[in-house]
């Protein structure tokens, strides 16, 4: 982001902007965000809400409230279109996409986030009932169930993916992520064994993750299982 001032310009990395001890620069950056797509900067805005500069705090809080308001109004509009019998599927697809964006936005935490994930799950399941299950829909279902802490349901969806696409690396890595986040050592060991026995043409990322978690298995040369690590 470029902040103009006097006869010169200063280019400020967005992530470092709020650390600058210059109120005018901080405020200019927040104003710049307001003119851009603020949904890209939710994490920054959450930090900005805690800034000592009250004006920066006000900008950040107001912007986040506006983003949430836009999400809610758009979802209400789509709900009305679906209830009114719009049968081309477009409103349903738009609602699913919007719910996914809202869940992933970082705007919601705790119970509101849980409630929105449940709403997203219900929308995905309604979509699944109306059409032949496709790959992306199954991935969305599994990832959202993982976010809800429904490890059994998420893993079942990963299994369904592999049932139709047994050489799909993304499905294998999704199952790996689920077993890691569930902190189920037996499930992780079983999944790794199946990965090793599969005929998947692993990418560099897949090989790296498989190697890492093999080394973390109990009894491996590296010792203890690191169940708190993150797979992404």
XYZ file of N, CA and C in Angstrom:
696
model
N 0.854 -1.197 0.000
C 0.000 0.000 0.000
C 0.882 1.236 0.000
N 0.535 2.217 -0.832
C 1.301 3.445 -0.905
C 0.542 4.562 -0.221
N 1.217 5.205 0.712
C 0.616 6.309 1.451
C 1.285 7.592 1.014
N 0.496 8.534 0.477
C 1.058 9.778 0.009
C 1.141 10.787 1.143
N 2.194 11.563 1.112
C 2.328 12.596 2.126
C 3.304 13.665 1.676
N 2.845 14.905 1.545
C 3.721 15.993 1.133
C 4.274 15.742 -0.252
N 5.605 15.872 -0.382
C 6.243 15.685 -1.671
C 6.742 14.255 -1.882
N 6.517 13.377 -0.922
C 7.064 12.025 -1.031
C 5.977 10.995 -0.799
N 6.301 9.749 -1.123
C 5.409 8.636 -0.899
C 6.156 7.580 -0.088
N 5.438 6.909 0.815
C 6.052 5.825 1.568
C 5.279 4.551 1.319
N 5.970 3.486 0.902
C 5.344 2.205 0.635
C 5.421 1.371 1.909
N 4.269 0.973 2.432
C 4.197 0.319 3.737
C 3.646 -1.090 3.578
N 4.400 -2.141 3.961
C 3.840 -3.491 3.943
C 2.614 -3.549 4.848
N 1.533 -4.109 4.332
C 0.266 -4.087 5.049
C 0.382 -4.709 6.433
N 1.101 -5.842 6.533
C 1.203 -6.545 7.814
C 1.941 -5.742 8.874
N 2.786 -4.809 8.436
C 3.579 -4.034 9.386
C 2.998 -2.653 9.663
N 1.943 -2.331 8.949
C 1.426 -0.961 9.005
C 1.037 -0.532 10.406
N 0.396 -1.440 11.144
C -0.115 -1.058 12.459
C 0.985 -0.961 13.507
N 2.188 -1.384 13.157
C 3.307 -1.278 14.092
C 4.006 0.068 13.983
N 3.661 0.813 12.963
C 4.316 2.105 12.737
C 3.817 3.126 13.748
N 4.733 3.822 14.357
C 4.380 4.821 15.374
C 4.081 6.154 14.711
N 3.084 6.126 13.849
C 2.706 7.327 13.117
C 1.204 7.251 12.871
N 0.446 8.043 13.603
C -1.011 7.954 13.546
C -1.540 8.251 12.152
N -0.940 9.225 11.481
C -1.434 9.618 10.161
C -1.292 8.467 9.170
N -0.161 7.765 9.224
C 0.072 6.642 8.317
C -0.897 5.506 8.603
N -1.070 5.174 9.890
C -1.990 4.095 10.247
C -3.401 4.397 9.744
N -3.845 5.620 9.961
C -5.202 5.984 9.554
C -5.350 5.960 8.033
N -4.312 6.410 7.335
C -4.359 6.414 5.871
C -4.468 5.000 5.327
N -3.764 4.069 5.972
C -3.812 2.684 5.525
C -5.195 2.093 5.750
N -5.775 2.343 6.918
C -7.129 1.845 7.179
C -8.133 2.438 6.197
N -7.987 3.710 5.880
C -8.876 4.335 4.908
C -8.703 3.706 3.531
N -7.457 3.350 3.205
C -7.183 2.695 1.930
C -7.883 1.337 1.864
N -7.856 0.593 2.981
C -8.535 -0.696 3.042
C -10.025 -0.523 2.792
N -10.599 0.546 3.366
C -12.024 0.795 3.184
C -12.380 0.992 1.714
N -11.437 1.513 0.939
C -11.696 1.738 -0.485
C -11.449 0.490 -1.318
N -10.753 -0.496 -0.749
C -10.457 -1.723 -1.477
C -11.487 -2.792 -1.119
N -11.091 -4.057 -1.230
C -11.954 -5.160 -0.818
C -11.603 -5.517 0.619
N -12.353 -5.026 1.597
C -11.964 -5.220 2.997
C -12.025 -6.668 3.455
N -12.774 -7.533 2.729
C -12.848 -8.932 3.148
C -11.491 -9.622 3.061
N -10.567 -9.054 2.285
C -9.230 -9.640 2.175
C -8.401 -9.375 3.426
N -8.827 -8.424 4.257
C -7.984 -7.962 5.357
C -8.642 -8.145 6.716
N -9.491 -9.169 6.837
C -10.217 -9.356 8.093
C -9.253 -9.583 9.257
N -8.231 -10.397 9.053
C -7.300 -10.670 10.152
C -6.580 -9.395 10.585
N -6.220 -8.559 9.620
C -5.593 -7.282 9.952
C -6.562 -6.382 10.701
N -7.820 -6.369 10.259
C -8.821 -5.531 10.915
C -9.064 -5.983 12.353
N -8.995 -7.302 12.588
C -9.163 -7.809 13.948
C -8.037 -7.322 14.857
N -6.836 -7.257 14.302
C -5.712 -6.711 15.062
C -5.899 -5.208 15.267
N -6.355 -4.535 14.218
C -6.510 -3.078 14.278
C -7.546 -2.660 15.323
N -8.526 -3.521 15.576
C -9.539 -3.191 16.590
C -8.931 -3.008 17.975
N -7.756 -3.583 18.204
C -7.112 -3.509 19.507
C -6.052 -2.417 19.560
N -5.967 -1.604 18.505
C -4.941 -0.571 18.443
C -5.201 0.529 19.473
N -4.133 1.166 19.933
C -4.271 2.255 20.906
C -4.888 3.509 20.287
N -4.770 3.622 18.978
C -5.326 4.774 18.270
C -6.837 4.567 18.133
N -7.629 5.380 18.809
C -9.076 5.199 18.823
C -9.690 5.350 17.438
N -9.112 6.187 16.611
C -9.659 6.367 15.270
C -9.431 5.119 14.432
N -8.245 4.515 14.568
C -7.963 3.259 13.867
C -8.920 2.176 14.349
N -9.119 2.108 15.664
C -10.043 1.130 16.232
C -11.451 1.311 15.674
N -11.867 2.559 15.565
C -13.201 2.857 15.034
C -13.308 2.419 13.577
N -12.301 2.760 12.748
C -12.314 2.349 11.343
C -12.434 0.840 11.228
N -11.608 0.120 12.006
C -11.576 -1.338 11.913
C -12.898 -1.957 12.347
N -13.425 -1.493 13.473
C -14.676 -2.047 13.991
C -15.825 -1.787 13.033
N -15.889 -0.563 12.507
C -16.961 -0.202 11.573
C -16.877 -1.035 10.305
N -15.662 -1.224 9.801
C -15.482 -1.995 8.574
C -15.919 -3.442 8.765
N -15.534 -4.050 9.889
C -15.925 -5.436 10.141
C -17.434 -5.579 10.279
N -18.062 -4.602 10.912
C -19.520 -4.633 11.040
C -20.186 -4.528 9.672
N -19.613 -3.712 8.799
C -20.167 -3.560 7.451
C -20.000 -4.840 6.644
N -18.863 -5.508 6.781
C -18.646 -6.764 6.061
C -19.673 -7.795 6.506
N -19.857 -7.907 7.830
C -20.839 -8.856 8.347
C -22.247 -8.518 7.872
N -22.566 -7.237 7.884
C -23.887 -6.803 7.438
C -24.111 -7.194 5.977
N -23.092 -7.023 5.137
C -23.215 -7.386 3.721
C -23.448 -8.884 3.557
N -22.704 -9.693 4.332
C -22.911 -11.143 4.280
C -24.344 -11.498 4.672
N -24.796 -10.943 5.775
C -26.121 -11.283 6.288
C -27.230 -10.849 5.329
N -27.119 -9.647 4.783
C -28.143 -9.164 3.852
C -28.167 -9.997 2.577
N -26.993 -10.371 2.084
C -26.936 -11.198 0.876
C -27.543 -12.575 1.123
N -27.265 -13.147 2.290
C -27.841 -14.454 2.622
C -29.359 -14.356 2.767
N -29.847 -13.268 3.372
C -31.289 -13.084 3.498
C -31.947 -12.985 2.119
N -31.317 -12.260 1.218
C -31.860 -12.114 -0.144
C -31.942 -13.469 -0.843
N -30.874 -14.263 -0.722
C -30.849 -15.572 -1.372
C -31.861 -16.522 -0.743
N -32.020 -16.440 0.588
C -33.023 -17.273 1.257
C -34.415 -16.979 0.716
N -34.721 -15.699 0.505
C -36.041 -15.316 -0.024
C -36.228 -15.867 -1.432
N -35.180 -15.803 -2.242
C -35.286 -16.311 -3.610
C -35.516 -17.814 -3.613
N -34.836 -18.528 -2.724
C -35.003 -19.985 -2.649
C -36.413 -20.325 -2.175
N -36.908 -19.600 -1.146
C -38.261 -19.853 -0.631
C -39.330 -19.523 -1.660
N -39.049 -18.564 -2.531
C -40.015 -18.168 -3.550
C -40.035 -19.127 -4.732
N -39.262 -20.199 -4.641
C -39.352 -21.250 -5.652
C -38.480 -21.050 -6.863
N -37.430 -20.253 -6.741
C -36.502 -20.123 -7.865
C -35.828 -21.476 -8.058
N -36.137 -22.148 -9.172
C -35.782 -23.557 -9.294
C -34.619 -23.830 -10.245
N -33.896 -22.810 -10.658
C -32.769 -23.062 -11.563
C -31.493 -23.441 -10.809
N -31.557 -23.425 -9.480
C -30.413 -23.833 -8.675
C -29.382 -22.746 -8.450
N -29.525 -21.625 -9.134
C -28.513 -20.577 -9.030
C -28.478 -19.964 -7.637
N -29.654 -19.697 -7.062
C -29.700 -19.095 -5.733
C -29.098 -20.030 -4.698
N -29.380 -21.318 -4.823
C -28.830 -22.292 -3.887
C -27.302 -22.336 -3.991
N -26.800 -22.344 -5.213
C -25.346 -22.368 -5.406
C -24.704 -21.093 -4.860
N -25.344 -19.952 -5.114
C -24.812 -18.687 -4.602
C -24.813 -18.679 -3.076
N -25.864 -19.238 -2.481
C -25.951 -19.282 -1.025
C -24.858 -20.173 -0.441
N -24.618 -21.317 -1.059
C -23.561 -22.217 -0.588
C -22.206 -21.536 -0.673
N -21.944 -20.879 -1.794
C -20.658 -20.180 -1.951
C -20.497 -19.083 -0.901
N -21.567 -18.345 -0.666
C -21.516 -17.240 0.290
C -21.335 -17.754 1.716
N -22.034 -18.834 2.050
C -21.877 -19.423 3.375
C -20.442 -19.914 3.580
N -19.871 -20.519 2.548
C -18.485 -20.964 2.641
C -17.528 -19.812 2.857
N -17.763 -18.716 2.139
C -16.918 -17.529 2.304
C -17.060 -16.943 3.707
N -18.294 -16.913 4.202
C -18.564 -16.337 5.523
C -17.871 -17.164 6.610
N -17.999 -18.486 6.500
C -17.365 -19.386 7.466
C -15.853 -19.202 7.469
N -15.280 -19.022 6.275
C -13.825 -18.927 6.152
C -13.284 -17.512 6.362
N -14.175 -16.532 6.531
C -13.762 -15.133 6.551
C -12.962 -14.734 7.780
N -13.169 -15.443 8.899
C -12.534 -15.035 10.146
C -13.360 -14.038 10.936
N -14.536 -13.682 10.420
C -15.388 -12.713 11.113
C -16.093 -13.320 12.315
N -16.340 -14.626 12.259
C -17.136 -15.290 13.290
C -16.253 -16.157 14.173
N -16.609 -16.203 15.447
C -15.884 -17.036 16.402
C -16.885 -17.675 17.359
N -16.480 -18.754 18.001
C -17.304 -19.377 19.027
C -18.646 -19.849 18.501
N -19.712 -19.585 19.265
C -21.038 -20.081 18.907
C -21.523 -19.553 17.551
N -21.366 -18.247 17.227
C -21.804 -17.789 15.901
C -21.126 -18.539 14.755
N -19.842 -18.852 14.905
C -19.137 -19.620 13.879
C -19.691 -21.040 13.791
N -19.947 -21.650 14.950
C -20.524 -22.995 14.981
C -21.895 -23.012 14.312
N -22.704 -22.018 14.635
C -24.048 -21.940 14.048
C -23.991 -21.776 12.530
N -23.050 -20.942 12.047
C -22.936 -20.737 10.608
C -22.410 -21.988 9.913
N -21.514 -22.716 10.573
C -21.036 -23.980 9.997
C -22.167 -25.006 9.888
N -23.039 -25.048 10.888
C -24.189 -25.954 10.831
C -25.124 -25.573 9.684
N -25.318 -24.297 9.509
C -26.147 -23.828 8.392
C -25.509 -24.190 7.057
N -24.204 -24.040 6.975
C -23.455 -24.395 5.764
C -23.568 -25.893 5.497
N -23.434 -26.712 6.551
C -23.570 -28.166 6.406
C -24.939 -28.542 5.864
N -25.986 -27.918 6.424
C -27.340 -28.234 5.987
C -27.538 -27.871 4.519
N -26.982 -26.728 4.103
C -27.117 -26.306 2.705
C -26.395 -27.275 1.776
N -25.211 -27.716 2.178
C -24.457 -28.676 1.371
C -25.197 -30.007 1.264
N -25.783 -30.452 2.379
C -26.493 -31.728 2.363
C -27.763 -31.649 1.522
N -28.440 -30.504 1.553
C -29.615 -30.335 0.679
C -29.194 -30.399 -0.785
N -28.080 -29.771 -1.096
C -27.562 -29.805 -2.461
C -27.231 -31.239 -2.856
N -26.631 -31.989 -1.939
C -26.241 -33.375 -2.231
C -27.458 -34.255 -2.503
N -28.578 -33.954 -1.859
C -29.795 -34.738 -2.055
C -30.421 -34.492 -3.428
N -30.101 -33.344 -4.026
C -30.735 -32.951 -5.282
C -29.936 -33.337 -6.508
N -28.722 -33.814 -6.328
C -27.885 -34.123 -7.483
C -26.967 -35.295 -7.154
N -26.374 -35.829 -8.198
C -25.363 -36.858 -7.996
C -24.170 -36.220 -7.287
N -23.676 -36.896 -6.261
C -22.588 -36.340 -5.467
C -21.362 -36.086 -6.337
N -20.866 -34.861 -6.299
C -19.645 -34.585 -7.054
C -18.475 -34.373 -6.096
N -17.294 -34.352 -6.667
C -16.061 -34.339 -5.880
C -15.953 -33.099 -5.003
N -16.170 -31.931 -5.569
C -16.004 -30.696 -4.813
C -17.017 -30.584 -3.679
N -18.228 -31.077 -3.911
C -19.247 -31.033 -2.866
C -18.845 -31.923 -1.690
N -18.307 -33.096 -1.987
C -17.842 -33.994 -0.935
C -16.690 -33.372 -0.156
N -15.784 -32.709 -0.849
C -14.650 -32.064 -0.176
C -15.153 -30.964 0.760
N -16.109 -30.162 0.286
C -16.666 -29.100 1.128
C -17.363 -29.675 2.355
N -18.106 -30.747 2.155
C -18.790 -31.390 3.280
C -17.785 -31.888 4.315
N -16.738 -32.557 3.846
C -15.739 -33.112 4.758
C -15.002 -32.012 5.506
N -14.602 -30.965 4.802
C -13.851 -29.887 5.444
C -14.710 -29.156 6.467
N -15.996 -28.971 6.149
C -16.860 -28.280 7.100
C -17.132 -29.146 8.326
N -17.316 -30.441 8.122
C -17.499 -31.343 9.268
C -16.242 -31.347 10.139
N -15.101 -31.275 9.504
C -13.853 -31.190 10.262
C -13.856 -29.926 11.110
N -14.296 -28.815 10.534
C -14.392 -27.564 11.283
C -15.368 -27.651 12.438
N -16.382 -28.499 12.316
C -17.363 -28.700 13.381
C -16.879 -29.687 14.434
N -15.734 -30.313 14.171
C -15.236 -31.323 15.101
C -15.887 -32.677 14.909
N -16.603 -32.864 13.800
C -17.236 -34.142 13.488
C -16.234 -34.984 12.700
N -15.270 -35.557 13.395
C -14.199 -36.300 12.733
C -14.714 -37.568 12.058
N -15.672 -38.235 12.690
C -16.223 -39.459 12.108
C -16.918 -39.158 10.783
N -17.757 -38.106 10.783
C -18.447 -37.726 9.561
C -17.499 -37.251 8.479
N -16.490 -36.476 8.872
C -15.515 -35.973 7.907
C -14.736 -37.118 7.273
N -14.335 -38.085 8.093
C -13.570 -39.211 7.562
C -14.437 -40.080 6.653
N -15.731 -40.203 6.999
C -16.647 -40.961 6.139
C -16.747 -40.310 4.758
N -16.768 -38.968 4.723
C -16.805 -38.276 3.436
C -15.499 -38.473 2.667
N -14.368 -38.474 3.368
C -13.084 -38.745 2.705
C -13.074 -40.153 2.115
N -13.670 -41.101 2.835
C -13.769 -42.472 2.327
C -14.652 -42.522 1.077
N -15.726 -41.757 1.090
C -16.601 -41.709 -0.095
C -15.855 -41.140 -1.295
N -15.029 -40.150 -1.048
C -14.209 -39.605 -2.120
C -13.310 -40.674 -2.710
N -12.636 -41.416 -1.838
C -11.716 -42.445 -2.311
C -12.455 -43.602 -2.977
N -13.707 -43.829 -2.566
C -14.493 -44.867 -3.207
C -14.727 -44.579 -4.681
N -14.839 -43.295 -5.012
C -15.068 -42.909 -6.407
C -13.788 -42.501 -7.126
N -12.856 -41.931 -6.361
C -11.607 -41.466 -6.969
C -10.423 -41.990 -6.135
N -10.116 -43.281 -6.260
C -9.125 -43.907 -5.374
C -7.703 -43.366 -5.529
N -7.419 -42.705 -6.636
C -6.077 -42.166 -6.839
C -6.027 -40.657 -6.628
N -7.057 -40.111 -5.987
C -7.141 -38.660 -5.772
C -6.261 -38.257 -4.590
N -5.148 -37.611 -4.865
C -4.228 -37.222 -3.803
C -4.885 -36.291 -2.792
N -5.716 -35.366 -3.268
C -6.356 -34.419 -2.352
C -7.234 -35.150 -1.338
N -7.919 -36.206 -1.777
C -8.756 -36.981 -0.865
C -7.903 -37.696 0.177
N -6.784 -38.258 -0.247
C -5.879 -38.917 0.696
C -5.325 -37.922 1.716
N -4.927 -36.743 1.252
C -4.366 -35.747 2.168
C -5.440 -35.165 3.084
N -6.669 -35.083 2.591
C -7.767 -34.636 3.443
C -7.994 -35.642 4.570
N -7.997 -36.936 4.238
C -8.133 -37.951 5.266
C -6.988 -37.913 6.266
N -5.791 -37.647 5.777
C -4.636 -37.522 6.662
C -4.828 -36.356 7.626
N -5.282 -35.236 7.104
C -5.518 -34.066 7.953
C -6.573 -34.371 9.018
N -7.628 -35.080 8.623
C -8.697 -35.411 9.564
C -8.169 -36.295 10.689
N -7.404 -37.327 10.342
C -6.897 -38.230 11.379
C -5.892 -37.530 12.285
N -5.125 -36.603 11.737
C -4.183 -35.840 12.566
C -4.942 -34.942 13.535
N -5.920 -34.178 13.023
C -6.635 -33.231 13.878
C -7.522 -33.936 14.908
N -7.939 -35.163 14.612
C -8.734 -35.916 15.578
C -7.872 -36.467 16.711
N -6.559 -36.414 16.519
C -5.611 -36.905 17.526
C -5.844 -38.387 17.833
N -6.276 -39.128 16.798
C -6.517 -40.563 16.921
C -5.313 -41.296 16.346
N -4.441 -41.782 17.210
C -3.187 -42.394 16.761
C -3.422 -43.641 15.915
N -4.398 -44.448 16.308
C -4.665 -45.662 15.556
C -5.208 -45.348 14.170
N -6.120 -44.388 14.099
C -6.678 -44.005 12.807
C -5.592 -43.420 11.909
N -4.693 -42.622 12.488
C -3.607 -42.046 11.712
C -2.680 -43.137 11.183
N -2.321 -44.084 12.042
C -1.428 -45.165 11.624
C -2.058 -45.992 10.498
N -3.363 -46.275 10.637
C -4.061 -47.052 9.613
C -4.111 -46.291 8.294
N -4.373 -44.985 8.387
C -4.461 -44.172 7.167
C -3.100 -44.083 6.478
N -2.044 -43.914 7.251
C -0.706 -43.867 6.670
C -0.356 -45.186 5.981
N -0.756 -46.299 6.599
C -0.504 -47.595 5.983
C -1.198 -47.725 4.641
N -2.421 -47.255 4.566
C -3.159 -47.295 3.297
C -2.544 -46.363 2.271
N -2.060 -45.207 2.731
C -1.398 -44.290 1.803
C -0.145 -44.917 1.205
N 0.628 -45.599 2.062
C 1.854 -46.239 1.579
C 1.547 -47.344 0.575
N 0.431 -48.020 0.774
C 0.084 -49.149 -0.093
C -0.651 -48.715 -1.363
N -1.045 -47.456 -1.434
C -1.812 -46.983 -2.594
C -0.910 -46.802 -3.805
N -1.547 -46.667 -4.960
C -0.807 -46.483 -6.210
C -0.842 -45.027 -6.674
N -1.043 -44.115 -5.734
C -1.129 -42.691 -6.069
C 0.231 -42.182 -6.552
N 0.210 -41.373 -7.599
C 1.432 -40.702 -8.062
C 1.585 -39.426 -7.237
N 2.248 -39.524 -6.089
C 2.304 -38.429 -5.127
C 3.070 -37.228 -5.674
N 2.548 -36.064 -5.398
C 3.258 -34.817 -5.694
C 4.346 -34.624 -4.650
N 5.140 -33.574 -4.819
C 6.176 -33.275 -3.835
C 5.551 -32.998 -2.471
N 4.425 -32.296 -2.456
C 3.743 -32.004 -1.196
C 3.272 -33.296 -0.536
N 2.657 -34.180 -1.326
C 2.165 -35.434 -0.782
C 3.282 -36.289 -0.221
N 4.392 -36.370 -0.940
C 5.539 -37.148 -0.461
C 6.080 -36.574 0.847
N 6.138 -35.241 0.914
C 6.674 -34.589 2.106
C 5.798 -34.862 3.327
N 4.469 -34.750 3.165
C 3.560 -34.994 4.281
C 3.575 -36.456 4.706
N 3.596 -37.343 3.736
C 3.640 -38.766 4.058
C 4.918 -39.107 4.816
N 6.037 -38.577 4.357
C 7.319 -38.825 5.026
C 7.313 -38.265 6.446
N 6.775 -37.039 6.583
C 6.757 -36.393 7.903
C 5.956 -37.210 8.908
N 4.731 -37.622 8.531
C 3.883 -38.323 9.484
C 4.319 -39.756 9.706
N 5.006 -40.363 8.734
C 5.607 -41.666 8.984
C 6.658 -41.563 10.083
N 7.447 -40.489 10.047
C 8.494 -40.293 11.047
C 7.908 -40.000 12.421
N 6.660 -39.471 12.457
C 6.040 -39.124 13.722
C 5.255 -40.283 14.336
N 5.133 -41.389 13.632
C 4.411 -42.536 14.183
C 5.122 -43.089 15.422
N 4.366 -43.641 16.385
C 4.982 -44.262 17.564
C 5.944 -45.364 17.141
N 7.101 -45.388 17.763
C 8.086 -46.410 17.448
C 8.990 -46.059 16.292
N 8.744 -44.875 15.671
C 9.607 -44.473 14.569
C 10.920 -43.953 15.114
N 11.847 -43.685 14.205
C 13.184 -43.259 14.628
C 13.177 -41.901 15.276
N 12.149 -41.088 15.006
C 12.123 -39.743 15.578
C 11.428 -39.705 16.912
N 10.818 -40.837 17.353
C 10.270 -40.860 18.714
C 8.786 -40.616 18.785
N 8.355 -39.655 19.616
C 6.968 -39.490 19.988
C 6.104 -38.992 18.843
N 4.823 -39.336 18.944
C 3.814 -38.846 17.996
C 3.498 -37.393 18.281
N 3.535 -36.556 17.222
C 3.308 -35.111 17.403
C 1.894 -34.772 16.955
N 0.926 -35.093 17.760
C -0.466 -34.916 17.365
C -0.910 -33.469 17.293
N -0.112 -32.525 17.799
C -0.538 -31.132 17.778
C -0.088 -30.387 16.533
N 0.659 -31.057 15.663
C 1.132 -30.375 14.458
C -0.029 -30.136 13.522
N 0.156 -29.223 12.578
C -0.909 -28.830 11.672
C -0.568 -29.278 10.270
N -1.531 -29.893 9.599
C -1.390 -30.260 8.201
C -2.289 -29.332 7.402
N -1.768 -28.696 6.385
C -2.585 -27.793 5.583
C -2.306 -28.032 4.111
